[in-house]
Short mmCIF file of C-alpha atoms and ligand atoms in Angstrom, two decimals:
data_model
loop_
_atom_site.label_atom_id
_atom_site.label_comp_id
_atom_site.label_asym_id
_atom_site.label_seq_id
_atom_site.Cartn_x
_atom_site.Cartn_y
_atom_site.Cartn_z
CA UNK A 1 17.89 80.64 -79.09
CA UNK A 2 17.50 81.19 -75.57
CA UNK A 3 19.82 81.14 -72.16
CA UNK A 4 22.36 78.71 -71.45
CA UNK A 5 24.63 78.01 -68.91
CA UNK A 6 28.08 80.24 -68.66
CA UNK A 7 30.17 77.04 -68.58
CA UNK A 8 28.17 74.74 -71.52
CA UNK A 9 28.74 78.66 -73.49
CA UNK A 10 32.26 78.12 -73.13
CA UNK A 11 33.00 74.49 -73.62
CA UNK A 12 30.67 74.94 -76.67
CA UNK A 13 33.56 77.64 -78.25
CA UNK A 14 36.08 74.79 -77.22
CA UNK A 15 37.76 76.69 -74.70
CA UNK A 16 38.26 73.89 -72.45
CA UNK A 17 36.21 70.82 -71.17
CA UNK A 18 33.20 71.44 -69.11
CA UNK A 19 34.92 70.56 -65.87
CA UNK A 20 38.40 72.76 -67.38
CA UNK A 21 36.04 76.17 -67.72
CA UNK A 22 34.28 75.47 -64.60
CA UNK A 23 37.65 75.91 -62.84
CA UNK A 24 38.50 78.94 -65.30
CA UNK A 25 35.66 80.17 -64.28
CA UNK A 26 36.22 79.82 -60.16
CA UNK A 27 39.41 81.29 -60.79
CA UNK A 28 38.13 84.46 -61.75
CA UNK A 29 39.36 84.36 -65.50
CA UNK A 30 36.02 84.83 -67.04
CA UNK A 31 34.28 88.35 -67.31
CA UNK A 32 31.13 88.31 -68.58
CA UNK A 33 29.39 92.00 -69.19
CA UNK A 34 32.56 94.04 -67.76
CA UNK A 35 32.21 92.08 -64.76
CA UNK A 36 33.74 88.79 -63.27
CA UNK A 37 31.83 86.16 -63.00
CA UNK A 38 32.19 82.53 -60.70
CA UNK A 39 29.24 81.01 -61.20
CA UNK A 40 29.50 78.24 -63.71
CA UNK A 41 25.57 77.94 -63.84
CA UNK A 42 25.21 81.76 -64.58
CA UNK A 43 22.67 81.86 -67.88
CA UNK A 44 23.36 84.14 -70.52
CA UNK A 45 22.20 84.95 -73.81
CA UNK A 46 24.64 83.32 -75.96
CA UNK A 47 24.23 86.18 -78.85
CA UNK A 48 24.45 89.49 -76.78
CA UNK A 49 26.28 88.46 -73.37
CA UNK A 50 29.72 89.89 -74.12
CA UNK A 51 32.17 86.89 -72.39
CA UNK A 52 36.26 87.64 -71.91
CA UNK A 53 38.81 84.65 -71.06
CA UNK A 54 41.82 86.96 -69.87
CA UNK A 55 41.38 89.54 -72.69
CA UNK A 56 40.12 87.43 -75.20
CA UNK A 57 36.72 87.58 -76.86
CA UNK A 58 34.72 84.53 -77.05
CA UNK A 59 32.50 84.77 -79.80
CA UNK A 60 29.52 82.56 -80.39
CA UNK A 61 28.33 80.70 -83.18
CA UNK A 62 25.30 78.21 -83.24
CA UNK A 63 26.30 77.07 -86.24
CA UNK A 64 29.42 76.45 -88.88
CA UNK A 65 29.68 74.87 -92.17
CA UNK A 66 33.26 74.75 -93.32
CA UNK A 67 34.32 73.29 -97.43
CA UNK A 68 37.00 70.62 -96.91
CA UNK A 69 39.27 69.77 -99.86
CA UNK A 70 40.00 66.31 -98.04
CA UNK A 71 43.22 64.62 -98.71
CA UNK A 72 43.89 61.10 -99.16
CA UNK A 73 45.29 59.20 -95.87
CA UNK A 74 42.45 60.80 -93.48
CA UNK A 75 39.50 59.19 -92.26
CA UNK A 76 36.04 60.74 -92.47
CA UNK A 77 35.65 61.07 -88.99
CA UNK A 78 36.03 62.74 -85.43
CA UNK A 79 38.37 60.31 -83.90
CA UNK A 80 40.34 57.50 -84.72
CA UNK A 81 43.54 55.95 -83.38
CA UNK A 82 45.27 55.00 -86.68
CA UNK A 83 45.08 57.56 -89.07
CA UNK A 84 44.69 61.44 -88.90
CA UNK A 85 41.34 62.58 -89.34
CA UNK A 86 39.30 65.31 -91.18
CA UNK A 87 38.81 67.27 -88.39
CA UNK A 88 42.60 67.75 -88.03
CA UNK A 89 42.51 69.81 -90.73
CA UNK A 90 39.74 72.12 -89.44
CA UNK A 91 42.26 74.44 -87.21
CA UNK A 92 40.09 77.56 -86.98
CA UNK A 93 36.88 76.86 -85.56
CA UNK A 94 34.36 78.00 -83.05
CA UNK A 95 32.43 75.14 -81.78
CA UNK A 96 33.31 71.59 -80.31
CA UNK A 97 30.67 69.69 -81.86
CA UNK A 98 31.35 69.40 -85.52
CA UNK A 99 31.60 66.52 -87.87
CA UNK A 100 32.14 65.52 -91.19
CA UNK A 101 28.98 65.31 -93.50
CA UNK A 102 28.84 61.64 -94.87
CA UNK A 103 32.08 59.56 -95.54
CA UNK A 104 34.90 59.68 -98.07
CA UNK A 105 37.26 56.54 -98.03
CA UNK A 106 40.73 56.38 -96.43
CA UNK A 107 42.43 57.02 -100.33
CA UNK A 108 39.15 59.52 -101.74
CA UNK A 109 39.44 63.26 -102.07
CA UNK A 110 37.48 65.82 -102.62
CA UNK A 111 34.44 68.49 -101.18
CA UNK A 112 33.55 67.22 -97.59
CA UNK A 113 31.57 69.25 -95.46
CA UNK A 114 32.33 69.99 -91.90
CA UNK A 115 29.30 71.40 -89.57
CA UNK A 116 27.10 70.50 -86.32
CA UNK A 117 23.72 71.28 -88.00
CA UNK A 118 22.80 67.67 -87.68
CA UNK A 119 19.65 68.44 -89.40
CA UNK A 120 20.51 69.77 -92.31
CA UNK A 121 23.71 67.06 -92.06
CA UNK A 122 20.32 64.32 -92.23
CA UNK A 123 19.20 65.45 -95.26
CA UNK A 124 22.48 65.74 -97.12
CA UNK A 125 22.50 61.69 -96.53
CA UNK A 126 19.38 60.20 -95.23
CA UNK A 127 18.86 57.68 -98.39
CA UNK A 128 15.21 58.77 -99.07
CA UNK A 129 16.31 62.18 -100.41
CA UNK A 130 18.38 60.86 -103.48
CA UNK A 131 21.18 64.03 -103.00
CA UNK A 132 23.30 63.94 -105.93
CA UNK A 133 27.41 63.48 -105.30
CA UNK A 134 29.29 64.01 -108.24
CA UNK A 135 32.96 62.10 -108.20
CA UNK A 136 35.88 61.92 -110.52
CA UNK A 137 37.54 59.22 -110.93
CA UNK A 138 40.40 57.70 -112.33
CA UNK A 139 39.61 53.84 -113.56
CA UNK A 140 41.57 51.17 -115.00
CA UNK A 141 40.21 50.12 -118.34
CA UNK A 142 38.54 51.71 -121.26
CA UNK A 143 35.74 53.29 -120.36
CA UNK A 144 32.67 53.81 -123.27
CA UNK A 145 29.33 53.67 -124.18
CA UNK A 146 28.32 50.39 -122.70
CA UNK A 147 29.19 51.84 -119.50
CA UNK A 148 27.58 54.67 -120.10
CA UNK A 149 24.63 52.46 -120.76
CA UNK A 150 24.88 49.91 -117.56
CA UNK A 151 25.24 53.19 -115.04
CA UNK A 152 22.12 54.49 -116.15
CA UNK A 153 20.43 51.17 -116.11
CA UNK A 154 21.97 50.40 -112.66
CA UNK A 155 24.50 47.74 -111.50
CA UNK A 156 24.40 44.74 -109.25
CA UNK A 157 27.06 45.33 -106.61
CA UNK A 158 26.26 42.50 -104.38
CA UNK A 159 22.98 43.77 -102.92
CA UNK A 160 19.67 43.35 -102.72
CA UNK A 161 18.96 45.64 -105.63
CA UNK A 162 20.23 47.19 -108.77
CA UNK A 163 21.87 50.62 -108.19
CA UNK A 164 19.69 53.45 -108.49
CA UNK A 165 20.70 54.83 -112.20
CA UNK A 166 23.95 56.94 -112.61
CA UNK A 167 25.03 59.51 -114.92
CA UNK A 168 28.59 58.31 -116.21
CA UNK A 169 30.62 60.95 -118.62
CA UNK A 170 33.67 59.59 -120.03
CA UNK A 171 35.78 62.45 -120.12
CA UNK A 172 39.14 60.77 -121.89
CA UNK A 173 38.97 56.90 -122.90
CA UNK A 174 42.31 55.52 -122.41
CA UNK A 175 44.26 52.62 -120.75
CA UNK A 176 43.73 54.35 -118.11
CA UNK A 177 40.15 56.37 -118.39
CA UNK A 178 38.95 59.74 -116.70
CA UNK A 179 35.43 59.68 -115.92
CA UNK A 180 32.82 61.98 -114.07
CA UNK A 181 30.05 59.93 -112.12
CA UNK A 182 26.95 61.38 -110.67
CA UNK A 183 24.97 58.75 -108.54
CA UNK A 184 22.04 59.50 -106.23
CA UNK A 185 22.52 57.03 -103.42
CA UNK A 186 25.20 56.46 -100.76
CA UNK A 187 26.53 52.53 -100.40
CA UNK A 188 29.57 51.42 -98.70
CA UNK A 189 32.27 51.92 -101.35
CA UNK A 190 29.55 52.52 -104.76
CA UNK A 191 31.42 54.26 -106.81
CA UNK A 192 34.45 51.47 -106.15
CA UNK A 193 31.82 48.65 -106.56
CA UNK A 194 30.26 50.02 -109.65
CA UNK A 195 33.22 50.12 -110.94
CA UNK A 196 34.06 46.85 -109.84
CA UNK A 197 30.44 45.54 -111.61
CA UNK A 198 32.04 46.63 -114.82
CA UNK A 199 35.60 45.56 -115.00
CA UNK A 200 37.01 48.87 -114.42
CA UNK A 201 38.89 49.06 -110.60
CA UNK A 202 39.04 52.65 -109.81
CA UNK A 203 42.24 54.07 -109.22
CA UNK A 204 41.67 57.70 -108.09
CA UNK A 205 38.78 58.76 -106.56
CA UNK A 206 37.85 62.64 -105.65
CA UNK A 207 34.28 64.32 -105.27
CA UNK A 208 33.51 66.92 -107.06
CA UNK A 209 29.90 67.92 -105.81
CA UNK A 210 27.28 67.24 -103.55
CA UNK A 211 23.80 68.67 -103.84
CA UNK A 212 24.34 72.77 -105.07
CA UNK A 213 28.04 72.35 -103.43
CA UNK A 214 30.73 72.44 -105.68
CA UNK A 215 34.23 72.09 -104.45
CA UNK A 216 36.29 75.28 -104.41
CA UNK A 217 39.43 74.09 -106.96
CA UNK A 218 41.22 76.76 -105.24
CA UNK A 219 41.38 74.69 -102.34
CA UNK A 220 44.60 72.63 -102.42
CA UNK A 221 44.22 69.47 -100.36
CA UNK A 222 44.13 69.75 -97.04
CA UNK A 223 42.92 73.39 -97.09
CA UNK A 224 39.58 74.53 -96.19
CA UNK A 225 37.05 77.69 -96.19
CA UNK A 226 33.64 78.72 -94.48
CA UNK A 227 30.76 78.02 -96.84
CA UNK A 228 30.06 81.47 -98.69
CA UNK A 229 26.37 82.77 -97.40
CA UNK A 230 25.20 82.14 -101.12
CA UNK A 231 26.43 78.63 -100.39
CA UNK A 232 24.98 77.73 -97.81
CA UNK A 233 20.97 78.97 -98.48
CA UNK A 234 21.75 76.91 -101.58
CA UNK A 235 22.38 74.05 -99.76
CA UNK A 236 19.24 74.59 -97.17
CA UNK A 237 16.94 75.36 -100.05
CA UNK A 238 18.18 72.68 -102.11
CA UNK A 239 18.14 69.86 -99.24
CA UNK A 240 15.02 71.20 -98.43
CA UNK A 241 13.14 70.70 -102.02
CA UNK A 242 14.11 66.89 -102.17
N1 URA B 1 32.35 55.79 -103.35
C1 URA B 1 33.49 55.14 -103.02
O1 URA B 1 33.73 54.05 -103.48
N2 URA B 1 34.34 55.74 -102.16
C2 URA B 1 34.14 56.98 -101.64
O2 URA B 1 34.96 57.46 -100.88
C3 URA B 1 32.95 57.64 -101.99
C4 URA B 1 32.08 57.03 -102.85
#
C-alpha cells in the first residue's frame, strides 16, 4: 500500500469526519513521527508513520473481518432509520468503511460477517460462485423424506427457475420440525420461500455457515469476534477455488 493523505489516514480509523480531523489537525492535536503536524495533505505511510491524537495511538488497519452472532430485530445494513442495525453491534473497530457481508432478514440470526474487503465481500455473494450458507431453521409442519426429496430436486418459488438443489437434514420431525438447510444460491427470502413451496412456514431462522465459516456458538447474540487468522485464509482460499 502506498502514501495517503494525513487526514483520509485518520477519518479512515474513524476518528472524526474528514472535515472534523482536518480541524484536529490545524489545532495542533495530531503528532505524527514525534512531531506536530498541520498539514491535512501531509502523506504518510499508513503502516510505519507512527500518528498520536492527544496521547492516543492510532493504529492502522487496511482491512477487518469481524464474526457477528446477529440478533433478531436488526437490519443487515449500515444505516437505517427504523430499526437498529448490525453495525451497532460492532463497537470496537478500526475503520469507517465496513459492512455487513450479504443480508439476514429483520427476524434471522446467525454468522454474519462484517468487513470492507469488498472483494473478497463479491465473492462470498456474487451468484456465479454457488457459496454454500448453511441455516437452521425452525418450520411449522412435519418435515420428511419428500422434502428431503423436493430440496434436492429444487423448488418453484415464484421465479423464473427451479431452485438450484438443496441439502435438507431433518434433524427432529415434529409438529413443529428442526431442520438444517444448505442451499447454494442467495434469493430474496429462499429459505422462507422454499419453505413456503412445501407447506412448511418457517418459524425460526438462524445461519449456521457460510463457505469454511462456521459460527462461533460461543457467541451469544449480539456478541462478536475478529475472524481467527486460520479463519480467514480459509475463507480467501475457499472463495477463491469456486
Ligand atoms: N433466507 C431467508 O428466508 N431469510 C434469511 O434471512 C436468509 C435466507
Amino acid at each position: 500500500m502506498g502514501l495517503i493523505r494525513l487526514d483520509k489516514f485518520l477519518a479512515d480509523m474513524c476518528v472524526g469526519t474528514r472535515s472534523e480531523v482536518k480541524k484536529l489537525i490545524r489545532a495542533g492535536q495530531i503528532r505524527v513521527d514525534g512531531a506536530v503536524c498541520r498539514l491535512p495533505e501531509k502523506k504518510i505511510d499508513p503502516k510505519l508513520a507512527k500518528v498520536l491524537h492527544g496521547s492516543e495511538e492510532i493504529g492502522y488497519a487496511d482491512y477487518e473481518y469481524f464474526m457477528l452472532n446477529k440478533p433478531k430485530g436488526c437490519v443487515s445494513a449500515t444505516e437505517d432509520g427504523r430499526y437498529p442495525t448490525v453495525m451497532d453491534f460492532v463497537t470496537e473497530h478500526k475503520r469507517k468503511d465496513l459492512f455487513p457481508v450479504g443480508r439476514l432478514d429483520l427476524d434471522t440470526e446467525g454468522l454474519l460477517l462484517i468487513t470492507n474487503d469488498g472483494a473478497l465481500a463479491h465473492r462470498l455473494t456474487s451468484p456465479a460462485h454457488h457459496i454454500p450458507k448453511t441455516y437452521e431453521a425452525g418450520v411449522d409442519g412435519i418435515a420428511g423424506e419428500a422434502d428431503v426429496r423436493a430440496f434436492a430436486a429444487g423448488l418453484d418459488i415464484g421465479e423464473n427457475r427451479l431452485t438450484l438443489p438443496a441439502e435438507l437434514v431433518v434433524l427432529k420431525a415434529n409438529v413443529i420440525s428442526l431442520v438444517r438447510v444448505t442451499v447454494y444460491e442467495g434469493k430474496f427470502h429462499q429459505i422462507k420461500r422454499m419453505f413456503e413451496a412445501v407447506g412448511k412456514p418457517v418459524l425460526s431462522l438462524k445461519r449456521i455457515s457460510m463457505g469454511s465459516l462456521i459460527l462461533d456458538e460461543g457467541l451469544d447474540p449480539g456478541a462478536y469476534r475478529s475472524l481467527t487468522k486460520d479463519e480467514l485464509e480459509g475463507l480467501n482460499c475457499y472463495a477463491q477455488n469456486k
